[in-house]
Amino acid sequence: MPLSRRLPGRGTLEPRHQPARHNRLRALERIGLGALTLKLCLQLYLDILFGRAQFDLPAFALALRQAGLTVFPALTLVAATAGVILGQLAARLLAEINLPGLILVPVIYAVTMELIPLLVGILVAGRAGVALAARQATLVASGQVDGLLVSGINPIQFTTGPVLPAMLAMSFALSVWGSLVALGAALLWLVVMADVPSYLFNDALRQALTPADLLEALSKPLIFSLLIALIATANGIAAGRDVAGVSRAATDTMIGAVTAILLIDLGYALAP
């Protein structure tokens, strides 16, 4: 079935009260569009690998800026602030009970395994995910999707193809940088303000994180980014051919992405 027949028509998703059955159908529609997006992106990357298609480098560079470079200052500031706050709390507890390992190990684990991956996922969703959904919805609402289809260009591969690898690359880089900044800020605060020897922090760091933990901490943002891209594309395409669908797609993407991030993180926590 051609992609144009899968695109919703004008007023498909009007903001009105719909029966529960229609809501379930809308949810299934978005899941199907997400699966179709993943299939088309993988097909595009295989075609590029075998020389049957060209990679859109300008769009990739723009997606890199949207997915990571524009949130880099915010992530650095938040990670450093979180590190200082956690260092201050750890110093206060250390002064009261004098058990460095008992406090530092869970603090380091919480920062690296939970705080930074969630922070990176939410920032990428708010910047790159919303931008992707708005662009996809704008193409649908303005009728440019029809022009792409007539020209033989798949609109999903045209928009999501360059964005997905950029989001994956920047999420990985931001997670590494955010962890380093947060842990560095916590160490600096403990050494300078609380007179905690640095070797205690280093010992706690080795106890808190195993190679498997580091692999999990780095894999979380990658899974988050993949889900964000699929959710954004599905919401953008399903927004309908009315202008109000653009803002609706952006809002649905942010809510859906944050919900998916929290559910995936919960799955990691409950996994044996």
Coordinates of C-alpha atoms in Angstrom, one line a residue:
M1 CA 0.0 0.0 0.0
P2 CA 1.5 3.4 -0.9
L3 CA 2.4 5.7 1.9
S4 CA 0.0 8.4 0.6
R5 CA -2.9 6.1 1.4
R6 CA -1.7 5.7 5.0
L7 CA -1.6 9.4 5.6
P8 CA -4.7 10.7 7.4
G9 CA -7.0 13.1 5.6
R10 CA -8.2 16.5 6.8
G11 CA -9.9 16.4 10.1
T12 CA -8.9 12.8 10.9
L13 CA -7.7 13.7 14.4
E14 CA -10.0 16.7 15.2
P15 CA -9.8 17.6 18.9
R16 CA -13.3 16.3 19.8
H17 CA -14.6 13.7 22.2
Q18 CA -14.3 10.4 20.5
P19 CA -15.4 6.9 21.7
A20 CA -12.9 4.7 23.4
R21 CA -12.9 2.5 20.3
H22 CA -11.6 5.4 18.2
N23 CA -9.0 6.2 20.7
R24 CA -7.7 2.6 20.6
L25 CA -7.7 2.8 16.8
R26 CA -5.6 6.0 17.0
A27 CA -3.1 4.3 19.4
L28 CA -2.8 1.3 17.0
E29 CA -2.4 3.7 14.1
R30 CA 0.5 5.4 15.8
I31 CA 2.1 2.1 16.7
G32 CA 1.8 1.0 13.1
L33 CA 3.3 4.3 11.9
G34 CA 6.2 3.9 14.3
A35 CA 6.9 0.4 13.1
L36 CA 6.7 1.6 9.5
T37 CA 9.1 4.4 10.3
L38 CA 11.7 2.0 11.7
K39 CA 11.4 -0.2 8.7
L40 CA 11.8 2.6 6.2
C41 CA 14.8 4.1 8.1
L42 CA 16.6 0.7 8.2
Q43 CA 15.8 0.3 4.5
L44 CA 17.3 3.7 3.8
Y45 CA 20.5 3.0 5.7
L46 CA 20.9 -0.3 3.9
D47 CA 20.5 1.5 0.5
I48 CA 23.1 4.1 1.6
L49 CA 25.5 1.3 2.7
F50 CA 25.2 -0.4 -0.7
G51 CA 25.4 2.8 -2.7
R52 CA 21.8 2.8 -3.8
A53 CA 20.9 6.1 -2.0
Q54 CA 22.6 9.2 -0.8
F55 CA 22.7 10.4 2.8
D56 CA 21.4 14.0 3.4
L57 CA 24.4 15.5 5.1
P58 CA 23.0 19.0 5.6
A59 CA 19.9 17.6 7.3
F60 CA 22.1 15.3 9.4
A61 CA 24.2 18.3 10.5
L62 CA 21.0 20.3 11.4
A63 CA 19.7 17.3 13.3
L64 CA 23.0 17.1 15.2
R65 CA 22.6 20.7 16.3
Q66 CA 19.0 20.2 17.3
A67 CA 19.5 16.9 19.1
G68 CA 22.6 17.8 21.1
L69 CA 24.5 21.0 20.4
T70 CA 21.6 23.3 21.4
V71 CA 20.9 21.4 24.6
F72 CA 24.7 21.1 25.5
P73 CA 24.8 24.2 27.7
A74 CA 21.6 23.3 29.5
L75 CA 22.8 19.7 30.1
T76 CA 26.1 20.9 31.4
L77 CA 24.5 23.4 33.8
V78 CA 21.9 20.9 35.1
A79 CA 24.5 18.1 35.4
A80 CA 26.9 20.4 37.3
T81 CA 24.1 21.7 39.5
A82 CA 22.9 18.1 40.2
G83 CA 26.5 17.1 41.1
V84 CA 26.9 19.9 43.5
I85 CA 23.6 19.2 45.2
L86 CA 24.3 15.5 45.5
G87 CA 27.8 16.3 46.7
Q88 CA 26.4 18.6 49.4
L89 CA 23.8 16.0 50.5
A90 CA 26.5 13.3 50.6
A91 CA 28.8 15.6 52.6
R92 CA 26.1 16.4 55.1
L93 CA 25.3 12.7 55.6
L94 CA 29.0 11.8 55.8
A95 CA 29.5 14.4 58.6
E96 CA 26.7 12.8 60.5
I97 CA 27.3 9.1 60.2
N98 CA 31.0 9.0 59.0
L99 CA 30.4 6.1 56.6
P100 CA 31.7 7.3 53.2
G101 CA 31.1 4.1 51.2
L102 CA 27.6 3.7 52.4
I103 CA 26.7 7.2 51.1
L104 CA 28.9 7.6 48.0
V105 CA 28.2 4.3 46.3
P106 CA 24.4 4.8 46.0
V107 CA 24.9 8.5 45.1
I108 CA 27.3 7.6 42.3
Y109 CA 25.0 4.8 41.1
A110 CA 21.9 7.0 41.1
V111 CA 23.7 9.8 39.1
T112 CA 25.2 7.6 36.5
M113 CA 22.4 5.0 36.1
E114 CA 19.2 7.1 36.6
L115 CA 19.6 10.8 36.7
I116 CA 21.8 11.5 33.6
P117 CA 20.1 9.0 31.2
L118 CA 16.6 10.4 32.1
L119 CA 17.9 14.0 31.8
V120 CA 19.4 13.4 28.4
G121 CA 16.2 11.6 27.2
I122 CA 13.9 14.3 28.3
L123 CA 16.1 17.1 26.8
V124 CA 16.4 15.3 23.5
A125 CA 12.7 14.7 23.4
G126 CA 11.9 18.3 24.2
R127 CA 14.3 19.7 21.5
A128 CA 14.8 17.2 18.7
G129 CA 11.7 15.1 19.1
V130 CA 9.3 18.0 19.2
A131 CA 11.1 19.6 16.2
L132 CA 10.8 16.4 14.2
A133 CA 7.1 16.0 14.9
A134 CA 6.4 19.6 14.0
R135 CA 8.3 19.3 10.8
Q136 CA 6.6 16.1 9.8
A137 CA 3.1 17.6 10.7
T138 CA 3.9 20.7 8.8
L139 CA 4.7 18.7 5.7
V140 CA 1.4 16.9 6.0
A141 CA -0.7 20.0 6.8
S142 CA 0.9 22.1 3.9
G143 CA 0.5 19.3 1.4
Q144 CA 4.2 19.0 0.8
V145 CA 4.0 15.3 1.5
D146 CA 2.1 14.9 -1.8
G147 CA 4.8 16.8 -3.6
L148 CA 7.5 14.5 -2.1
L149 CA 5.5 11.4 -3.1
V150 CA 5.0 12.7 -6.6
S151 CA 8.8 13.3 -6.9
G152 CA 9.4 9.7 -5.7
I153 CA 10.8 10.7 -2.3
N154 CA 9.5 8.9 0.8
P155 CA 8.6 11.6 3.3
I156 CA 9.5 9.4 6.3
Q157 CA 13.0 8.7 4.9
F158 CA 13.3 12.3 3.9
T159 CA 12.6 13.7 7.5
T160 CA 13.5 10.9 10.0
G161 CA 16.3 9.3 8.0
P162 CA 19.0 11.9 8.8
V163 CA 17.5 12.8 12.2
L164 CA 17.6 9.3 13.8
P165 CA 21.4 8.7 13.6
A166 CA 22.0 12.2 14.8
M167 CA 19.8 11.7 17.8
L168 CA 21.5 8.4 18.6
A169 CA 25.0 9.9 18.3
M170 CA 24.2 13.0 20.4
S171 CA 22.4 11.1 23.1
F172 CA 25.4 8.9 23.5
A173 CA 27.8 11.8 23.6
L174 CA 25.6 13.8 26.0
S175 CA 25.2 10.9 28.4
V176 CA 29.0 10.5 28.6
W177 CA 29.5 14.2 29.1
G178 CA 26.7 14.6 31.6
S179 CA 28.0 11.8 33.8
L180 CA 31.5 13.2 33.7
V181 CA 30.3 16.7 34.6
A182 CA 27.9 15.5 37.4
L183 CA 30.5 13.2 39.0
G184 CA 33.2 15.7 38.6
A185 CA 31.1 18.4 40.3
A186 CA 30.3 16.1 43.2
L187 CA 33.9 15.1 43.6
L188 CA 35.0 18.7 43.6
W189 CA 32.4 19.7 46.2
L190 CA 33.3 16.8 48.5
V191 CA 37.1 17.4 48.3
V192 CA 37.0 21.2 48.5
M193 CA 34.0 21.9 50.8
A194 CA 33.7 18.7 52.9
D195 CA 37.4 17.7 53.2
V196 CA 36.6 14.2 51.9
P197 CA 39.7 12.4 50.5
S198 CA 39.5 11.9 46.8
Y199 CA 40.5 8.2 47.1
L200 CA 37.3 7.5 49.0
F201 CA 35.3 8.8 46.0
N202 CA 37.4 6.8 43.6
D203 CA 36.9 3.6 45.7
A204 CA 33.2 4.2 45.8
L205 CA 33.1 4.8 42.1
R206 CA 34.7 1.4 41.5
Q207 CA 32.3 -0.3 43.9
A208 CA 29.2 1.4 42.5
L209 CA 29.7 0.8 38.7
T210 CA 30.6 -2.4 37.0
P211 CA 31.3 -2.7 33.2
A212 CA 27.7 -4.1 32.8
D213 CA 26.4 -1.0 34.7
L214 CA 28.2 1.3 32.4
L215 CA 26.9 -0.5 29.3
E216 CA 23.4 -0.2 30.6
A217 CA 23.8 3.5 31.4
L218 CA 25.0 4.2 27.9
S219 CA 22.4 2.0 26.2
K220 CA 19.4 3.7 27.9
P221 CA 19.8 7.1 26.0
L222 CA 20.1 5.2 22.7
I223 CA 16.8 3.3 23.3
F224 CA 15.2 6.6 24.5
S225 CA 16.3 8.3 21.3
L226 CA 15.0 5.5 19.0
L227 CA 11.6 5.7 20.7
I228 CA 11.5 9.5 20.6
A229 CA 12.2 9.5 16.8
L230 CA 9.5 6.9 16.1
I231 CA 6.9 8.6 18.4
A232 CA 7.6 12.0 16.8
T233 CA 7.3 10.6 13.2
A234 CA 4.1 8.8 14.0
N235 CA 2.5 11.8 15.7
G236 CA 3.6 14.1 12.9
I237 CA 2.1 11.9 10.1
A238 CA -1.1 11.3 12.1
A239 CA -1.6 14.9 12.9
G240 CA -3.9 15.4 9.9
R241 CA -4.1 18.1 7.2
D242 CA -5.1 21.0 9.5
V243 CA -2.7 23.6 10.9
A244 CA -3.8 22.9 14.5
G245 CA -2.4 19.4 14.0
V246 CA 1.2 20.8 14.1
S247 CA 0.9 22.0 17.7
R248 CA -1.1 18.8 18.6
A249 CA 1.7 16.6 17.2
A250 CA 4.3 18.5 19.2
T251 CA 2.4 18.2 22.4
D252 CA 1.6 14.5 21.9
T253 CA 5.2 13.8 21.1
M254 CA 6.5 15.4 24.3
I255 CA 3.9 13.6 26.5
G256 CA 4.4 10.3 24.7
A257 CA 8.2 10.5 24.7
V258 CA 8.4 11.3 28.4
T259 CA 5.9 8.5 29.2
A260 CA 7.9 6.0 27.1
I261 CA 11.2 7.1 28.7
L262 CA 9.8 6.5 32.2
L263 CA 8.3 3.2 31.3
I264 CA 11.5 1.9 29.7
D265 CA 13.5 3.1 32.7
L266 CA 11.0 1.3 34.9
G267 CA 11.5 -1.8 32.8
Y268 CA 15.3 -1.6 33.4
A269 CA 14.7 -1.2 37.1
L270 CA 12.4 -4.3 37.3
A271 CA 14.5 -6.5 35.0
P272 CA 16.4 -9.2 36.9

